[in-house]
């Protein structure tokens, strides 16, 4: 039983909470399945779960039931220290990795630009910074 003295210490069986969580997760995965079906040309072939939810007991079976395909829970695979390769860190690591790759791609694009284009961009950024301080 769970209780919270701040809202009246009403006891709720853990099984009831699990039932609610399972129903909401199933609903979320149904929405994801339908959204993917309407936006992809082909079928989804497999699902790989990552993030903290991937640690939940029975989550892969739930996803397999919704998508009717194989599902596995996996750790985020990237070049980071082993201590950061936990499912609960995957969103943060993924966003940092995306930002780093975007910055590298931007730098590569700027390499091919001429001198005047680079100077123009410096002044444009400077002007934007000055406007923010006003």
PDB file of C-alpha atoms in Angstrom:
ATOM      1  CA  UNK A   1       0.000   0.000   0.000  1.00  0.00           C
ATOM      2  CA  UNK A   2       1.136   3.511  -0.764  1.00  0.00           C
ATOM      3  CA  UNK A   3       0.179   6.613   1.150  1.00  0.00           C
ATOM      4  CA  UNK A   4       0.894  10.323   1.228  1.00  0.00           C
ATOM      5  CA  UNK A   5       0.104  12.198   4.427  1.00  0.00           C
ATOM      6  CA  UNK A   6      -0.085  15.508   2.567  1.00  0.00           C
ATOM      7  CA  UNK A   7      -3.135  14.438   0.581  1.00  0.00           C
ATOM      8  CA  UNK A   8      -4.936  12.452   3.228  1.00  0.00           C
ATOM      9  CA  UNK A   9      -2.929   9.239   3.486  1.00  0.00           C
ATOM     10  CA  UNK A  10      -5.319   7.359   1.248  1.00  0.00           C
ATOM     11  CA  UNK A  11      -3.961   3.876   0.705  1.00  0.00           C
ATOM     12  CA  UNK A  12      -3.847   2.512  -2.824  1.00  0.00           C
ATOM     13  CA  UNK A  13      -2.871  -1.084  -3.592  1.00  0.00           C
ATOM     14  CA  UNK A  14       0.324  -1.403  -5.620  1.00  0.00           C
ATOM     15  CA  UNK A  15      -1.512  -3.706  -8.044  1.00  0.00           C
ATOM     16  CA  UNK A  16      -3.945  -0.864  -8.869  1.00  0.00           C
ATOM     17  CA  UNK A  17      -1.053   1.487  -9.612  1.00  0.00           C
ATOM     18  CA  UNK A  18       0.588  -1.151 -11.821  1.00  0.00           C
ATOM     19  CA  UNK A  19      -2.693  -1.622 -13.716  1.00  0.00           C
ATOM     20  CA  UNK A  20      -2.961   2.127 -14.354  1.00  0.00           C
ATOM     21  CA  UNK A  21       0.676   2.425 -15.459  1.00  0.00           C
ATOM     22  CA  UNK A  22       0.320  -0.554 -17.819  1.00  0.00           C
ATOM     23  CA  UNK A  23      -2.834   0.918 -19.378  1.00  0.00           C
ATOM     24  CA  UNK A  24      -1.195   4.318 -19.924  1.00  0.00           C
ATOM     25  CA  UNK A  25       1.949   2.745 -21.421  1.00  0.00           C
ATOM     26  CA  UNK A  26      -0.167   0.626 -23.750  1.00  0.00           C
ATOM     27  CA  UNK A  27      -2.077   3.746 -24.789  1.00  0.00           C
ATOM     28  CA  UNK A  28       1.174   5.628 -25.472  1.00  0.00           C
ATOM     29  CA  UNK A  29       2.580   2.768 -27.560  1.00  0.00           C
ATOM     30  CA  UNK A  30      -0.670   2.504 -29.534  1.00  0.00           C
ATOM     31  CA  UNK A  31      -0.419   6.223 -30.335  1.00  0.00           C
ATOM     32  CA  UNK A  32       3.223   5.792 -31.370  1.00  0.00           C
ATOM     33  CA  UNK A  33       2.339   2.793 -33.545  1.00  0.00           C
ATOM     34  CA  UNK A  34      -0.456   4.703 -35.287  1.00  0.00           C
ATOM     35  CA  UNK A  35       1.717   7.797 -35.775  1.00  0.00           C
ATOM     36  CA  UNK A  36       4.519   5.713 -37.284  1.00  0.00           C
ATOM     37  CA  UNK A  37       2.071   3.909 -39.569  1.00  0.00           C
ATOM     38  CA  UNK A  38       0.745   7.198 -40.921  1.00  0.00           C
ATOM     39  CA  UNK A  39       4.197   8.746 -41.451  1.00  0.00           C
ATOM     40  CA  UNK A  40       6.367   5.875 -42.689  1.00  0.00           C
ATOM     41  CA  UNK A  41       6.357   4.357 -46.152  1.00  0.00           C
ATOM     42  CA  UNK A  42       7.042   0.842 -44.876  1.00  0.00           C
ATOM     43  CA  UNK A  43       6.362  -1.242 -41.807  1.00  0.00           C
ATOM     44  CA  UNK A  44       8.269  -1.017 -38.549  1.00  0.00           C
ATOM     45  CA  UNK A  45      10.556  -4.063 -38.477  1.00  0.00           C
ATOM     46  CA  UNK A  46      11.745  -3.928 -34.863  1.00  0.00           C
ATOM     47  CA  UNK A  47      11.602  -1.786 -31.754  1.00  0.00           C
ATOM     48  CA  UNK A  48      14.527  -1.035 -29.476  1.00  0.00           C
ATOM     49  CA  UNK A  49      13.630   0.558 -26.162  1.00  0.00           C
ATOM     50  CA  UNK A  50      16.026   2.755 -24.270  1.00  0.00           C
ATOM     51  CA  UNK A  51      15.601   5.215 -21.461  1.00  0.00           C
ATOM     52  CA  UNK A  52      14.378   4.566 -17.948  1.00  0.00           C
ATOM     53  CA  UNK A  53      11.164   2.887 -19.112  1.00  0.00           C
ATOM     54  CA  UNK A  54      13.260   0.162 -20.770  1.00  0.00           C
ATOM     55  CA  UNK A  55      14.124  -1.022 -17.248  1.00  0.00           C
ATOM     56  CA  UNK A  56      10.485  -1.767 -16.390  1.00  0.00           C
ATOM     57  CA  UNK A  57       9.566  -5.404 -15.916  1.00  0.00           C
ATOM     58  CA  UNK A  58       7.411  -6.700 -18.785  1.00  0.00           C
ATOM     59  CA  UNK A  59       7.838  -3.624 -21.012  1.00  0.00           C
ATOM     60  CA  UNK A  60       9.269  -5.535 -23.992  1.00  0.00           C
ATOM     61  CA  UNK A  61       6.361  -7.983 -23.933  1.00  0.00           C
ATOM     62  CA  UNK A  62       3.888  -5.082 -23.839  1.00  0.00           C
ATOM     63  CA  UNK A  63       5.539  -3.412 -26.845  1.00  0.00           C
ATOM     64  CA  UNK A  64       5.696  -6.698 -28.757  1.00  0.00           C
ATOM     65  CA  UNK A  65       1.959  -7.112 -28.178  1.00  0.00           C
ATOM     66  CA  UNK A  66       1.157  -3.627 -29.475  1.00  0.00           C
ATOM     67  CA  UNK A  67       3.469  -3.663 -32.510  1.00  0.00           C
ATOM     68  CA  UNK A  68       3.306  -7.423 -33.251  1.00  0.00           C
ATOM     69  CA  UNK A  69       7.075  -7.453 -33.793  1.00  0.00           C
ATOM     70  CA  UNK A  70      10.187  -8.235 -31.789  1.00  0.00           C
ATOM     71  CA  UNK A  71      11.280  -5.716 -29.188  1.00  0.00           C
ATOM     72  CA  UNK A  72      14.352  -5.476 -27.020  1.00  0.00           C
ATOM     73  CA  UNK A  73      15.523  -3.156 -24.288  1.00  0.00           C
ATOM     74  CA  UNK A  74      19.020  -1.911 -24.957  1.00  0.00           C
ATOM     75  CA  UNK A  75      21.510   0.531 -23.553  1.00  0.00           C
ATOM     76  CA  UNK A  76      22.389   3.650 -25.500  1.00  0.00           C
ATOM     77  CA  UNK A  77      25.404   2.689 -27.589  1.00  0.00           C
ATOM     78  CA  UNK A  78      27.860   5.529 -27.940  1.00  0.00           C
ATOM     79  CA  UNK A  79      31.405   6.440 -27.037  1.00  0.00           C
ATOM     80  CA  UNK A  80      30.829   7.414 -23.417  1.00  0.00           C
ATOM     81  CA  UNK A  81      32.111   6.090 -20.138  1.00  0.00           C
ATOM     82  CA  UNK A  82      30.520   2.838 -19.040  1.00  0.00           C
ATOM     83  CA  UNK A  83      29.019   4.528 -15.976  1.00  0.00           C
ATOM     84  CA  UNK A  84      26.918   6.755 -18.274  1.00  0.00           C
ATOM     85  CA  UNK A  85      25.628   3.883 -20.442  1.00  0.00           C
ATOM     86  CA  UNK A  86      22.561   3.376 -18.323  1.00  0.00           C
ATOM     87  CA  UNK A  87      19.109   3.529 -19.867  1.00  0.00           C
ATOM     88  CA  UNK A  88      18.072   6.433 -17.679  1.00  0.00           C
ATOM     89  CA  UNK A  89      20.879   8.584 -19.163  1.00  0.00           C
ATOM     90  CA  UNK A  90      20.120   7.844 -22.822  1.00  0.00           C
ATOM     91  CA  UNK A  91      18.014  10.933 -23.595  1.00  0.00           C
ATOM     92  CA  UNK A  92      20.650  13.291 -22.242  1.00  0.00           C
ATOM     93  CA  UNK A  93      23.496  11.433 -23.981  1.00  0.00           C
ATOM     94  CA  UNK A  94      21.507  11.312 -27.232  1.00  0.00           C
ATOM     95  CA  UNK A  95      20.813  15.056 -27.160  1.00  0.00           C
ATOM     96  CA  UNK A  96      24.465  15.839 -26.425  1.00  0.00           C
ATOM     97  CA  UNK A  97      25.560  13.505 -29.221  1.00  0.00           C
ATOM     98  CA  UNK A  98      23.096  15.146 -31.640  1.00  0.00           C
ATOM     99  CA  UNK A  99      24.332  18.636 -30.693  1.00  0.00           C
ATOM    100  CA  UNK A 100      27.944  17.578 -31.179  1.00  0.00           C
ATOM    101  CA  UNK A 101      27.238  16.029 -34.590  1.00  0.00           C
ATOM    102  CA  UNK A 102      25.270  19.120 -35.653  1.00  0.00           C
ATOM    103  CA  UNK A 103      28.150  21.391 -34.623  1.00  0.00           C
ATOM    104  CA  UNK A 104      30.635  19.219 -36.534  1.00  0.00           C
ATOM    105  CA  UNK A 105      28.422  19.315 -39.654  1.00  0.00           C
ATOM    106  CA  UNK A 106      28.087  23.107 -39.357  1.00  0.00           C
ATOM    107  CA  UNK A 107      31.865  23.461 -39.070  1.00  0.00           C
ATOM    108  CA  UNK A 108      32.332  21.310 -42.175  1.00  0.00           C
ATOM    109  CA  UNK A 109      29.871  23.457 -44.129  1.00  0.00           C
ATOM    110  CA  UNK A 110      31.683  26.625 -43.080  1.00  0.00           C
ATOM    111  CA  UNK A 111      35.051  25.205 -44.210  1.00  0.00           C
ATOM    112  CA  UNK A 112      34.010  25.496 -47.837  1.00  0.00           C
ATOM    113  CA  UNK A 113      32.927  29.131 -47.548  1.00  0.00           C
ATOM    114  CA  UNK A 114      34.969  32.033 -48.792  1.00  0.00           C
ATOM    115  CA  UNK A 115      36.606  34.697 -46.652  1.00  0.00           C
ATOM    116  CA  UNK A 116      33.932  37.359 -47.227  1.00  0.00           C
ATOM    117  CA  UNK A 117      31.164  34.952 -46.316  1.00  0.00           C
ATOM    118  CA  UNK A 118      32.897  34.109 -43.030  1.00  0.00           C
ATOM    119  CA  UNK A 119      33.433  37.803 -42.213  1.00  0.00           C
ATOM    120  CA  UNK A 120      29.781  38.537 -42.990  1.00  0.00           C
ATOM    121  CA  UNK A 121      28.690  35.762 -40.607  1.00  0.00           C
ATOM    122  CA  UNK A 122      30.896  37.146 -37.821  1.00  0.00           C
ATOM    123  CA  UNK A 123      29.300  40.583 -38.166  1.00  0.00           C
ATOM    124  CA  UNK A 124      25.833  39.049 -38.354  1.00  0.00           C
ATOM    125  CA  UNK A 125      26.409  37.121 -35.114  1.00  0.00           C
ATOM    126  CA  UNK A 126      27.901  40.207 -33.457  1.00  0.00           C
ATOM    127  CA  UNK A 127      24.873  42.275 -34.449  1.00  0.00           C
ATOM    128  CA  UNK A 128      22.553  39.609 -33.037  1.00  0.00           C
ATOM    129  CA  UNK A 129      24.474  39.624 -29.739  1.00  0.00           C
ATOM    130  CA  UNK A 130      24.299  43.409 -29.507  1.00  0.00           C
ATOM    131  CA  UNK A 131      20.542  43.355 -30.108  1.00  0.00           C
ATOM    132  CA  UNK A 132      20.077  40.869 -27.270  1.00  0.00           C
ATOM    133  CA  UNK A 133      21.911  43.125 -24.787  1.00  0.00           C
ATOM    134  CA  UNK A 134      19.771  46.195 -25.612  1.00  0.00           C
TER     135      UNK A 134
END
